[in-house]
Amino acid sequence: MWEAFVELNPVMQALLATCFTWGLTGAGAAVVFLTKNVSKLTLDVMLGFAAGVMIAASYWSLLAPAIEMSEHLGFWSFVPAAIGFVGGAIFLRVVDMFLPHLHLNTPTSEAEGIPTNWKRSTLLVVAITLHNIPEGLAVGVAFGAVAAGMDSATLAGAMALALGIGIQNFPEGTAVSVPLRREGMSRSKAFLYGQASGMVEPIAGVIGAAAVLYAQPILPYALAFAAGAMIFVSVEEVIPESQSSGNGDWATMGVIMGFTVMMSLDVALG
């Protein structure tokens, strides 16, 4: 099976890898079939863990390879990574300003983006979907980098990134479906909303892989772009949400655990 995967087109590899990460979002959302009373402490630690994975992946799997790929620029080798990183953050900020969405643990009256009549459940799903766009893009770009023949990009490293993103998608799925169930939504509907937030990852993954495969000079920019978007999401949304209910110390330990897991995966497998 591994040999068959290795021989696939990198776009197909990215599609399969991001379908895996989407599947773990669904697995996390399926917790709602077991209980609707996951403690707030547990959810905060899980969100912290997700943020830690995203932060570690941003450096180990994205920024560091982007800088290494630009070593031929000498003193200016940091420039592509810097431009891409800032660009990714600005892109997410612009989307954040205009796309209607609602952060977890906030009333509907505090929805961000342009005014809308969307339901609370839809706004929550859109917020988590924003998290998943850079994650899917990161996985796709990683597989595209392998196909481009970059020395710093390996198939094992791309797989490690997909595994890490998938692991942190589990708590994100739970963080959507369980609160919706607690608010009175049926188990099946809460599950559908929870897993739907990960549906964008295969789309973003295919776009990322195809972009760098057919426009290789943009690769370091694309890697850093995904990193900037992920850091923006972590700092602007995920970490504040994990700290909003008085469980700050535990949520911070979740960040440390997530960072350690992703760092270990990348170093061991990459």
Coordinates of C-alpha atoms in Angstrom, one line a residue:
M1 CA 0.0 0.0 0.0
W2 CA 2.9 2.4 0.8
E3 CA 4.5 1.7 -2.5
A4 CA 1.3 2.5 -4.3
F5 CA 0.9 5.7 -2.4
V6 CA 4.5 6.8 -3.2
E7 CA 3.9 6.3 -6.9
L8 CA 0.7 8.5 -7.0
N9 CA 0.6 12.0 -8.5
P10 CA 1.5 14.5 -5.7
V11 CA -1.9 16.2 -6.1
M12 CA -3.6 12.8 -5.4
Q13 CA -1.2 12.3 -2.5
A14 CA -2.3 15.6 -1.1
L15 CA -6.0 14.8 -1.7
L16 CA -5.7 11.5 0.2
A17 CA -3.7 13.0 3.0
T18 CA -6.2 15.8 3.5
C19 CA -9.1 13.4 3.3
F20 CA -7.4 11.6 6.3
T21 CA -7.2 14.9 8.2
W22 CA -10.9 15.6 7.4
G23 CA -11.7 12.1 8.6
L24 CA -10.1 12.8 12.0
T25 CA -12.2 16.0 12.2
G26 CA -15.2 13.7 11.7
A27 CA -13.9 11.3 14.3
G28 CA -13.7 14.2 16.8
A29 CA -17.2 15.4 15.9
A30 CA -18.5 11.8 16.5
V31 CA -17.7 12.1 20.2
V32 CA -21.2 13.7 20.3
F33 CA -22.7 10.3 19.9
L34 CA -21.1 9.2 23.1
T35 CA -21.8 12.3 25.3
K36 CA -22.9 15.9 25.2
N37 CA -21.1 16.8 28.5
V38 CA -17.4 17.0 27.7
S39 CA -16.1 19.3 30.4
K40 CA -15.0 22.8 29.5
L41 CA -11.6 22.0 31.0
T42 CA -11.1 19.1 28.6
L43 CA -12.2 21.2 25.6
D44 CA -9.8 24.0 26.6
V45 CA -6.9 21.6 26.9
M46 CA -7.8 20.1 23.5
L47 CA -7.9 23.5 21.9
G48 CA -4.6 24.4 23.5
F49 CA -3.2 21.1 22.1
A50 CA -4.4 22.0 18.6
A51 CA -2.8 25.4 18.8
G52 CA 0.5 23.8 19.9
V53 CA 0.5 21.5 16.9
M54 CA -0.2 24.4 14.5
I55 CA 2.6 26.6 16.0
A56 CA 5.1 23.7 15.8
A57 CA 4.1 22.8 12.3
S58 CA 4.4 26.4 11.2
Y59 CA 8.1 26.4 12.0
W60 CA 9.3 22.8 11.6
S61 CA 7.3 21.8 8.5
L62 CA 6.9 25.2 6.8
L63 CA 9.1 28.1 7.7
A64 CA 12.4 26.2 8.2
P65 CA 12.1 24.5 4.8
A66 CA 11.1 27.8 3.1
I67 CA 14.3 29.4 4.4
E68 CA 16.4 26.4 3.5
M69 CA 15.1 26.5 -0.1
S70 CA 16.2 30.1 -0.4
E71 CA 19.8 29.6 0.8
H72 CA 21.0 30.5 -2.7
L73 CA 20.0 34.1 -1.9
G74 CA 22.7 34.3 0.7
F75 CA 22.1 37.1 3.2
W76 CA 18.6 37.6 1.8
S77 CA 17.5 34.0 2.2
F78 CA 14.9 35.1 4.8
V79 CA 13.1 37.4 2.3
P80 CA 10.8 34.8 0.6
A81 CA 9.8 33.3 4.0
A82 CA 9.2 36.8 5.5
I83 CA 7.1 37.9 2.5
G84 CA 5.0 34.7 2.5
F85 CA 4.6 34.6 6.3
V86 CA 3.3 38.2 6.4
G87 CA 1.1 37.6 3.3
G88 CA -0.5 34.5 4.9
A89 CA -1.4 36.5 8.1
I90 CA -2.8 39.4 6.1
F91 CA -4.9 37.1 3.9
L92 CA -6.5 35.5 7.0
R93 CA -7.0 38.9 8.5
V94 CA -8.9 40.1 5.5
V95 CA -11.0 37.0 5.4
D96 CA -11.6 37.4 9.1
M97 CA -12.9 41.0 8.6
F98 CA -15.4 40.1 5.9
L99 CA -16.5 36.5 6.3
P100 CA -19.3 36.1 8.9
H101 CA -18.2 33.8 11.7
L102 CA -18.6 33.3 15.4
H103 CA -15.9 32.2 17.9
L104 CA -16.6 29.5 20.4
N105 CA -17.9 30.5 23.8
T106 CA -19.2 33.9 22.5
P107 CA -22.8 35.1 22.1
T108 CA -24.3 35.4 18.6
S109 CA -24.4 39.2 19.0
E110 CA -20.6 39.2 18.9
A111 CA -20.3 37.5 15.4
E112 CA -17.6 39.0 13.3
G113 CA -17.5 39.8 9.6
I114 CA -20.2 41.5 7.6
P115 CA -23.7 41.5 9.1
T116 CA -25.7 38.4 8.3
N117 CA -28.8 36.4 9.3
W118 CA -26.9 33.1 9.4
K119 CA -27.7 30.7 12.3
R120 CA -25.4 30.4 15.2
S121 CA -24.4 26.9 14.2
T122 CA -23.4 28.0 10.7
L123 CA -21.3 30.9 12.1
L124 CA -19.5 28.4 14.4
V125 CA -18.7 26.0 11.6
V126 CA -17.4 28.9 9.4
A127 CA -15.1 29.9 12.2
I128 CA -13.5 26.5 12.5
T129 CA -13.5 26.2 8.7
L130 CA -11.2 29.3 8.7
H131 CA -8.8 27.3 10.8
N132 CA -8.8 24.4 8.3
I133 CA -8.0 26.4 5.1
P134 CA -4.3 27.0 6.0
E135 CA -4.0 23.5 7.4
G136 CA -5.1 21.9 4.2
L137 CA -3.0 24.3 2.2
A138 CA 0.0 23.4 4.3
V139 CA -0.4 19.7 3.7
G140 CA -0.9 20.3 -0.1
V141 CA 2.2 22.5 -0.4
A142 CA 4.3 20.0 1.5
F143 CA 3.5 17.2 -0.9
G144 CA 4.0 19.6 -3.8
A145 CA 7.5 20.4 -2.4
V146 CA 8.4 16.7 -2.5
A147 CA 7.4 16.4 -6.1
A148 CA 9.4 19.5 -6.9
G149 CA 12.5 17.7 -5.8
M150 CA 13.5 20.1 -3.0
D151 CA 16.3 18.6 -0.8
S152 CA 14.6 19.8 2.4
A153 CA 11.3 18.3 1.5
T154 CA 10.6 14.6 2.1
L155 CA 7.6 12.4 1.7
A156 CA 8.0 11.3 5.3
G157 CA 8.0 14.9 6.4
A158 CA 4.8 15.6 4.4
M159 CA 3.2 12.6 6.0
A160 CA 4.3 13.7 9.4
L161 CA 2.7 17.1 8.8
A162 CA -0.6 15.4 7.7
L163 CA -0.5 13.2 10.7
G164 CA 0.0 16.1 13.1
I165 CA -2.7 18.2 11.4
G166 CA -5.0 15.2 11.6
I167 CA -4.3 14.7 15.3
Q168 CA -5.2 18.3 16.1
N169 CA -8.3 18.2 14.0
F170 CA -9.8 15.7 16.4
P171 CA -10.3 18.2 19.2
E172 CA -11.5 20.8 16.7
G173 CA -14.3 18.5 15.6
T174 CA -15.3 17.9 19.2
A175 CA -15.1 21.6 20.0
V176 CA -17.8 22.2 17.4
S177 CA -20.2 19.3 17.8
V178 CA -20.4 19.0 21.6
P179 CA -21.4 22.6 22.3
L180 CA -24.0 22.4 19.5
R181 CA -25.4 19.3 21.1
R182 CA -25.4 21.0 24.5
E183 CA -27.4 23.8 23.0
G184 CA -30.1 21.3 22.0
M185 CA -29.2 20.3 18.5
S186 CA -29.7 16.6 17.6
R187 CA -26.6 14.3 17.8
S188 CA -26.7 13.6 14.0
K189 CA -27.0 17.2 13.1
A190 CA -24.3 18.3 15.6
F191 CA -22.0 15.7 14.1
L192 CA -22.7 16.8 10.5
Y193 CA -21.9 20.4 11.4
G194 CA -18.7 19.4 13.3
Q195 CA -17.3 17.3 10.5
A196 CA -18.3 19.8 7.8
S197 CA -15.7 22.2 9.2
G198 CA -12.9 19.9 7.9
M199 CA -14.5 19.6 4.4
V200 CA -12.4 22.5 3.1
E201 CA -9.1 20.8 3.8
P202 CA -9.0 18.4 0.7
I203 CA -9.9 21.4 -1.5
A204 CA -7.2 23.6 0.0
G205 CA -4.7 20.6 -0.1
V206 CA -5.3 20.0 -3.8
I207 CA -4.9 23.7 -4.6
G208 CA -1.7 23.9 -2.6
A209 CA -0.1 20.9 -4.2
A210 CA -1.1 21.9 -7.8
A211 CA 0.1 25.5 -7.3
V212 CA 3.6 24.6 -6.3
L213 CA 3.8 21.7 -8.7
Y214 CA 3.2 23.9 -11.7
A215 CA 4.8 27.1 -10.4
Q216 CA 7.8 25.9 -8.4
P217 CA 9.4 29.3 -7.9
I218 CA 6.6 30.2 -5.5
L219 CA 7.3 27.2 -3.2
P220 CA 9.1 29.0 -0.4
Y221 CA 6.5 31.8 -0.5
A222 CA 3.7 29.2 -0.4
L223 CA 5.2 27.3 2.6
A224 CA 5.6 30.5 4.5
F225 CA 2.2 31.8 3.5
A226 CA 0.6 28.7 5.1
A227 CA 2.7 29.2 8.2
G228 CA 1.6 32.8 8.5
A229 CA -2.0 31.9 8.2
M230 CA -1.7 29.1 10.8
I231 CA 0.1 31.4 13.3
F232 CA -2.6 34.0 12.8
V233 CA -5.4 31.5 13.5
S234 CA -3.6 30.1 16.6
V235 CA -2.9 33.5 18.2
E236 CA -6.1 35.3 17.1
E237 CA -8.6 32.6 17.8
V238 CA -7.6 29.2 19.1
I239 CA -5.4 30.3 22.1
P240 CA -7.8 33.0 23.3
E241 CA -10.7 30.6 23.1
S242 CA -8.8 28.1 25.2
Q243 CA -8.0 30.7 27.8
S244 CA -11.5 32.3 28.0
S245 CA -13.0 30.1 30.7
G246 CA -10.5 30.2 33.6
N247 CA -8.5 27.2 32.6
G248 CA -5.5 29.1 31.3
D249 CA -2.8 27.1 33.0
W250 CA -4.2 23.8 31.8
A251 CA -4.8 25.2 28.3
T252 CA -1.2 26.4 28.2
M253 CA 0.0 22.9 29.1
G254 CA -2.1 21.7 26.2
V255 CA -0.2 24.1 23.9
I256 CA 3.1 22.7 25.2
M257 CA 2.0 19.1 24.7
G258 CA 0.7 19.8 21.1
F259 CA 4.0 21.6 20.2
T260 CA 6.1 18.7 21.6
V261 CA 4.1 16.1 19.7
M262 CA 4.3 17.9 16.4
M263 CA 8.0 18.7 16.8
S264 CA 8.7 15.1 17.6
L265 CA 6.7 13.8 14.6
D266 CA 8.5 16.2 12.2
V267 CA 12.0 15.5 13.5
A268 CA 11.5 11.8 13.9
L269 CA 9.8 11.2 10.5
G270 CA 11.0 14.2 8.5

